[in-house]
Amino acid sequence: QVQLQQWGAGLLKPSETLSLTCGVHGGSFSGYYWKWIRQPPGKGLEWIGEINHSGSTTYNASLKSRVTISVDTSKNEFSLRLRSVTAADTAVYYCARFTSLKAVATSLWGYLDLWGRGTLVTV
Amino acid sequence: DIQMTQSPSSLSASVGDRVTITCRASQSVSTYLNWYQQKPGEAPKVLIYAALDLQSGVPSKFSGSGSETDFTLTISSLQPEDFATYYCQQTYSFPPTFGQGTKVEIK
């Protein structure tokens, strides 16, 4: 059974860099897009960005200047870095797998079918 | 960006009630519309994808309908484990966006 295990620092000071990693265990890493989503306390869900096994990325325009998502295919892991954090970045951060409805992996036209447990990051 | 608007934002219902939640997109998303359930302290879980397809393992009391801009999620007979927050999401165009959520509470 495929599982996503995520880890990283949960308490940051303003201007520091958020760093989280998500490991994919028990299943294929290629053939999917892998996404980061965040949820401020008591609020809704916001897409941060995504990556595939080849390293192709897309970011939310509102965060693009501060975000980097990378992949380590040798470890089946992908990571999120968010620079210059402020209190507005306080949220639960989730990693998730995106399954495409198309014959090939796409970053749209599908759904998030597997989620990590989430990491509360407090700034 | 495509704006997703859910209604109502919250509702109170009794066990056994039929519940309907609506999601409206600010422009057409075809049928690239998903529904998620989130319980407190947990990650969201997909219930319905592509507007009407039931995710494997999800009870058939959940159903989805709609296309283009108007979608509904229906719970045919509400059970105690269904009290949660429900989100719609469009994956038709970037950025993929979520509705603000509908909290289903016990009456």
mmCIF file of C-alpha atoms in Angstrom:
data_model
loop_
_atom_site.group_PDB
_atom_site.id
_atom_site.type_symbol
_atom_site.label_atom_id
_atom_site.label_comp_id
_atom_site.label_asym_id
_atom_site.label_seq_id
_atom_site.Cartn_x
_atom_site.Cartn_y
_atom_site.Cartn_z
ATOM 1 C CA GLN A 1 0.000 0.000 0.000
ATOM 2 C CA VAL A 2 1.434 3.321 -1.077
ATOM 3 C CA GLN A 3 2.018 5.826 1.689
ATOM 4 C CA LEU A 4 3.346 9.361 1.829
ATOM 5 C CA GLN A 5 5.500 10.226 4.800
ATOM 6 C CA GLN A 6 6.393 13.859 5.296
ATOM 7 C CA TRP A 7 8.783 15.568 7.656
ATOM 8 C CA GLY A 8 10.435 18.892 8.375
ATOM 9 C CA ALA A 9 10.774 21.702 10.893
ATOM 10 C CA GLY A 10 7.538 22.853 12.463
ATOM 11 C CA LEU A 11 8.595 26.120 14.102
ATOM 12 C CA LEU A 12 10.265 28.926 12.201
ATOM 13 C CA LYS A 13 11.083 32.561 12.754
ATOM 14 C CA PRO A 14 10.185 35.273 10.276
ATOM 15 C CA SER A 15 12.571 35.453 7.296
ATOM 16 C CA GLU A 16 13.687 31.817 7.718
ATOM 17 C CA THR A 17 13.236 29.114 5.101
ATOM 18 C CA LEU A 18 10.573 26.438 5.391
ATOM 19 C CA SER A 19 11.865 23.035 4.343
ATOM 20 C CA LEU A 20 9.703 19.910 4.084
ATOM 21 C CA THR A 21 10.278 16.547 2.445
ATOM 22 C CA CYS A 22 7.780 13.883 1.398
ATOM 23 C CA GLY A 23 8.766 10.261 0.883
ATOM 24 C CA VAL A 24 6.786 7.903 -1.337
ATOM 25 C CA HIS A 25 6.761 4.391 0.098
ATOM 26 C CA GLY A 26 5.456 1.200 -1.429
ATOM 27 C CA GLY A 27 4.620 2.385 -4.903
ATOM 28 C CA SER A 28 5.702 3.939 -8.154
ATOM 29 C CA PHE A 29 7.167 7.424 -8.171
ATOM 30 C CA SER A 30 7.126 7.967 -11.902
ATOM 31 C CA GLY A 31 3.864 8.313 -13.737
ATOM 32 C CA TYR A 32 2.428 10.893 -11.348
ATOM 33 C CA TYR A 33 2.634 14.518 -10.409
ATOM 34 C CA TRP A 34 3.439 15.233 -6.776
ATOM 35 C CA LYS A 35 1.970 18.291 -5.129
ATOM 36 C CA TRP A 36 2.222 20.497 -2.086
ATOM 37 C CA ILE A 37 -0.941 22.034 -0.619
ATOM 38 C CA ARG A 38 -1.311 24.139 2.497
ATOM 39 C CA GLN A 39 -4.135 25.005 4.860
ATOM 40 C CA PRO A 40 -3.934 27.936 7.297
ATOM 41 C CA PRO A 41 -5.540 27.189 10.662
ATOM 42 C CA GLY A 42 -9.313 27.151 10.317
ATOM 43 C CA LYS A 43 -9.170 28.042 6.634
ATOM 44 C CA GLY A 44 -9.347 26.401 3.232
ATOM 45 C CA LEU A 45 -6.883 24.640 0.962
ATOM 46 C CA GLU A 46 -4.308 26.341 -1.252
ATOM 47 C CA TRP A 47 -2.226 24.696 -3.984
ATOM 48 C CA ILE A 48 1.458 25.617 -3.649
ATOM 49 C CA GLY A 49 3.039 23.781 -6.551
ATOM 50 C CA GLU A 50 4.030 20.467 -8.035
ATOM 51 C CA ILE A 51 6.718 18.346 -9.623
ATOM 52 C CA ASN A 52 7.009 15.137 -11.618
ATOM 53 C CA HIS A 53 9.749 12.505 -11.634
ATOM 54 C CA SER A 54 11.581 14.361 -14.401
ATOM 55 C CA GLY A 55 11.741 17.509 -12.315
ATOM 56 C CA SER A 56 9.170 19.510 -14.250
ATOM 57 C CA THR A 57 7.619 22.056 -11.880
ATOM 58 C CA THR A 58 4.720 24.482 -11.751
ATOM 59 C CA TYR A 59 4.154 26.954 -8.946
ATOM 60 C CA ASN A 60 1.332 29.087 -7.638
ATOM 61 C CA ALA A 61 1.967 32.564 -9.021
ATOM 62 C CA SER A 62 1.354 34.103 -5.607
ATOM 63 C CA LEU A 63 4.268 32.134 -4.107
ATOM 64 C CA LYS A 64 6.472 31.605 -7.139
ATOM 65 C CA SER A 65 9.182 34.073 -6.134
ATOM 66 C CA ARG A 66 9.760 32.233 -2.841
ATOM 67 C CA VAL A 67 9.104 28.560 -3.650
ATOM 68 C CA THR A 68 11.293 25.752 -4.889
ATOM 69 C CA ILE A 69 10.097 22.170 -5.273
ATOM 70 C CA SER A 70 12.703 19.528 -6.033
ATOM 71 C CA VAL A 71 12.808 15.763 -6.481
ATOM 72 C CA ASP A 72 15.235 12.995 -5.581
ATOM 73 C CA THR A 73 14.202 9.996 -7.641
ATOM 74 C CA SER A 74 16.895 7.791 -6.083
ATOM 75 C CA LYS A 75 15.066 8.094 -2.773
ATOM 76 C CA ASN A 76 11.497 8.515 -4.099
ATOM 77 C CA GLU A 77 11.288 11.846 -2.322
ATOM 78 C CA PHE A 78 10.239 15.360 -3.223
ATOM 79 C CA SER A 79 10.812 18.505 -1.219
ATOM 80 C CA LEU A 80 9.417 21.971 -0.641
ATOM 81 C CA ARG A 81 11.387 25.071 0.227
ATOM 82 C CA LEU A 82 9.656 28.361 0.966
ATOM 83 C CA ARG A 83 11.950 31.289 1.600
ATOM 84 C CA SER A 84 11.458 34.404 3.712
ATOM 85 C CA VAL A 85 8.477 33.088 5.655
ATOM 86 C CA THR A 86 6.116 35.354 7.573
ATOM 87 C CA ALA A 87 3.219 34.716 9.936
ATOM 88 C CA ALA A 88 0.984 34.483 6.877
ATOM 89 C CA ASP A 89 2.762 31.244 5.957
ATOM 90 C CA THR A 90 1.611 29.538 9.159
ATOM 91 C CA ALA A 91 -0.359 26.524 7.985
ATOM 92 C CA VAL A 92 -0.592 22.770 7.808
ATOM 93 C CA TYR A 93 1.409 21.715 4.777
ATOM 94 C CA TYR A 94 0.388 18.564 2.920
ATOM 95 C CA CYS A 95 2.133 16.568 0.243
ATOM 96 C CA ALA A 96 -0.129 14.660 -2.126
ATOM 97 C CA ARG A 97 -0.147 12.441 -5.194
ATOM 98 C CA PHE A 98 -2.046 13.600 -8.270
ATOM 99 C CA THR A 99 -3.582 10.917 -10.462
ATOM 100 C CA SER A 100 -4.350 11.961 -14.019
ATOM 101 C CA LEU A 101 -7.504 10.987 -15.863
ATOM 102 C CA LYS A 102 -5.484 10.892 -19.079
ATOM 103 C CA ALA A 103 -3.377 8.051 -20.462
ATOM 104 C CA VAL A 104 -0.193 9.903 -19.537
ATOM 105 C CA ALA A 105 0.722 11.782 -16.391
ATOM 106 C CA THR A 106 -0.555 15.321 -16.459
ATOM 107 C CA SER A 107 -0.569 18.043 -13.841
ATOM 108 C CA LEU A 108 -4.186 18.922 -14.595
ATOM 109 C CA TRP A 109 -7.304 16.868 -15.346
ATOM 110 C CA GLY A 110 -7.136 14.524 -12.406
ATOM 111 C CA TYR A 111 -7.437 14.332 -8.648
ATOM 112 C CA LEU A 112 -5.455 14.070 -5.417
ATOM 113 C CA ASP A 113 -5.862 10.485 -4.341
ATOM 114 C CA LEU A 114 -3.134 10.089 -1.730
ATOM 115 C CA TRP A 115 -2.135 12.565 0.963
ATOM 116 C CA GLY A 116 0.514 12.846 3.615
ATOM 117 C CA ARG A 117 -0.605 13.389 7.186
ATOM 118 C CA GLY A 118 0.327 17.043 7.118
ATOM 119 C CA THR A 119 2.918 19.110 8.976
ATOM 120 C CA LEU A 120 1.933 22.145 11.002
ATOM 121 C CA VAL A 121 4.425 24.908 10.333
ATOM 122 C CA THR A 122 4.209 27.860 12.673
ATOM 123 C CA VAL A 123 6.019 31.119 11.965
ATOM 124 C CA ASP B 1 -7.979 32.116 -11.739
ATOM 125 C CA ILE B 2 -11.193 30.104 -11.617
ATOM 126 C CA GLN B 3 -13.141 30.871 -8.453
ATOM 127 C CA MET B 4 -15.002 27.990 -6.814
ATOM 128 C CA THR B 5 -17.957 28.946 -4.617
ATOM 129 C CA GLN B 6 -19.635 26.397 -2.390
ATOM 130 C CA SER B 7 -23.025 26.715 -0.779
ATOM 131 C CA PRO B 8 -23.932 26.595 1.926
ATOM 132 C CA SER B 9 -20.786 27.376 3.927
ATOM 133 C CA SER B 10 -22.199 25.306 6.744
ATOM 134 C CA LEU B 11 -25.271 23.259 7.452
ATOM 135 C CA SER B 12 -26.829 21.380 10.332
ATOM 136 C CA ALA B 13 -28.429 18.048 9.604
ATOM 137 C CA SER B 14 -29.669 14.978 11.396
ATOM 138 C CA VAL B 15 -28.590 11.372 11.030
ATOM 139 C CA GLY B 16 -30.503 9.886 8.133
ATOM 140 C CA ASP B 17 -31.001 13.190 6.313
ATOM 141 C CA ARG B 18 -30.288 13.614 2.632
ATOM 142 C CA VAL B 19 -27.721 16.386 2.205
ATOM 143 C CA THR B 20 -26.810 18.307 -0.930
ATOM 144 C CA ILE B 21 -23.838 20.647 -1.297
ATOM 145 C CA THR B 22 -23.367 22.781 -4.376
ATOM 146 C CA CYS B 23 -20.221 24.105 -6.017
ATOM 147 C CA ARG B 24 -20.226 26.777 -8.691
ATOM 148 C CA ALA B 25 -17.246 27.641 -10.887
ATOM 149 C CA SER B 26 -16.655 31.153 -12.185
ATOM 150 C CA GLN B 27 -16.117 29.646 -15.657
ATOM 151 C CA SER B 28 -16.487 26.241 -17.200
ATOM 152 C CA VAL B 29 -14.322 23.464 -15.773
ATOM 153 C CA SER B 30 -15.903 20.781 -17.969
ATOM 154 C CA THR B 31 -16.152 17.779 -15.609
ATOM 155 C CA TYR B 32 -12.744 18.257 -13.986
ATOM 156 C CA LEU B 33 -14.312 18.683 -10.588
ATOM 157 C CA ASN B 34 -13.453 16.701 -7.471
ATOM 158 C CA TRP B 35 -14.983 16.453 -4.011
ATOM 159 C CA TYR B 36 -12.984 15.875 -0.824
ATOM 160 C CA GLN B 37 -13.987 15.152 2.760
ATOM 161 C CA GLN B 38 -11.851 16.438 5.622
ATOM 162 C CA LYS B 39 -12.286 15.539 9.276
ATOM 163 C CA PRO B 40 -10.613 17.566 12.043
ATOM 164 C CA GLY B 41 -6.908 16.861 12.318
ATOM 165 C CA GLU B 42 -6.862 14.743 9.168
ATOM 166 C CA ALA B 43 -5.830 15.203 5.564
ATOM 167 C CA PRO B 44 -8.563 15.539 2.950
ATOM 168 C CA LYS B 45 -9.802 12.366 1.304
ATOM 169 C CA VAL B 46 -11.168 12.198 -2.224
ATOM 170 C CA LEU B 47 -14.772 11.055 -2.491
ATOM 171 C CA ILE B 48 -15.744 11.897 -6.063
ATOM 172 C CA TYR B 49 -13.537 12.678 -9.051
ATOM 173 C CA ALA B 50 -14.407 13.829 -12.551
ATOM 174 C CA ALA B 51 -17.694 15.226 -11.225
ATOM 175 C CA LEU B 52 -19.452 11.889 -10.771
ATOM 176 C CA ASP B 53 -16.983 8.996 -10.400
ATOM 177 C CA LEU B 54 -16.888 7.385 -6.977
ATOM 178 C CA GLN B 55 -13.382 6.817 -5.618
ATOM 179 C CA SER B 56 -12.621 3.188 -4.805
ATOM 180 C CA GLY B 57 -13.613 2.306 -1.262
ATOM 181 C CA VAL B 58 -15.966 5.260 -0.823
ATOM 182 C CA PRO B 59 -19.530 4.289 0.148
ATOM 183 C CA SER B 60 -22.194 4.607 -2.522
ATOM 184 C CA LYS B 61 -24.212 6.982 -0.333
ATOM 185 C CA PHE B 62 -21.959 9.670 -1.811
ATOM 186 C CA SER B 63 -22.759 10.806 -5.338
ATOM 187 C CA GLY B 64 -21.789 13.677 -7.575
ATOM 188 C CA SER B 65 -23.332 15.360 -10.561
ATOM 189 C CA GLY B 66 -22.950 18.370 -12.793
ATOM 190 C CA SER B 67 -20.781 19.787 -15.536
ATOM 191 C CA GLU B 68 -19.384 23.069 -16.814
ATOM 192 C CA THR B 69 -20.045 25.455 -13.917
ATOM 193 C CA ASP B 70 -22.565 23.815 -11.582
ATOM 194 C CA PHE B 71 -21.944 20.738 -9.490
ATOM 195 C CA THR B 72 -23.514 18.955 -6.548
ATOM 196 C CA LEU B 73 -22.386 16.461 -3.938
ATOM 197 C CA THR B 74 -25.166 14.440 -2.356
ATOM 198 C CA ILE B 75 -25.049 12.258 0.736
ATOM 199 C CA SER B 76 -28.103 10.064 0.563
ATOM 200 C CA SER B 77 -28.411 9.201 4.246
ATOM 201 C CA LEU B 78 -26.166 11.102 6.628
ATOM 202 C CA GLN B 79 -24.347 8.990 9.194
ATOM 203 C CA PRO B 80 -22.320 10.080 12.243
ATOM 204 C CA GLU B 81 -19.032 9.488 10.418
ATOM 205 C CA ASP B 82 -20.068 11.917 7.653
ATOM 206 C CA PHE B 83 -19.919 15.004 9.839
ATOM 207 C CA ALA B 84 -16.944 16.796 8.328
ATOM 208 C CA THR B 85 -15.962 19.609 5.989
ATOM 209 C CA TYR B 86 -16.370 19.048 2.258
ATOM 210 C CA TYR B 87 -14.362 20.801 -0.451
ATOM 211 C CA CYS B 88 -14.750 20.939 -4.201
ATOM 212 C CA GLN B 89 -11.705 21.396 -6.434
ATOM 213 C CA GLN B 90 -11.275 22.158 -10.112
ATOM 214 C CA THR B 91 -8.311 20.768 -12.003
ATOM 215 C CA TYR B 92 -9.321 22.110 -15.423
ATOM 216 C CA SER B 93 -6.864 24.985 -15.507
ATOM 217 C CA PHE B 94 -4.010 26.523 -13.537
ATOM 218 C CA PRO B 95 -4.008 27.233 -10.748
ATOM 219 C CA PRO B 96 -6.093 24.331 -9.472
ATOM 220 C CA THR B 97 -8.470 25.889 -6.965
ATOM 221 C CA PHE B 98 -10.646 24.726 -4.106
ATOM 222 C CA GLY B 99 -13.976 25.908 -2.832
ATOM 223 C CA GLN B 100 -14.043 27.509 0.601
ATOM 224 C CA GLY B 101 -15.555 24.385 2.162
ATOM 225 C CA THR B 102 -18.911 23.316 3.558
ATOM 226 C CA LYS B 103 -18.990 22.225 7.179
ATOM 227 C CA VAL B 104 -21.633 19.605 7.913
ATOM 228 C CA GLU B 105 -22.601 19.620 11.570
ATOM 229 C CA ILE B 106 -24.947 17.610 13.736
ATOM 230 C CA LYS B 107 -28.371 19.112 14.349
#
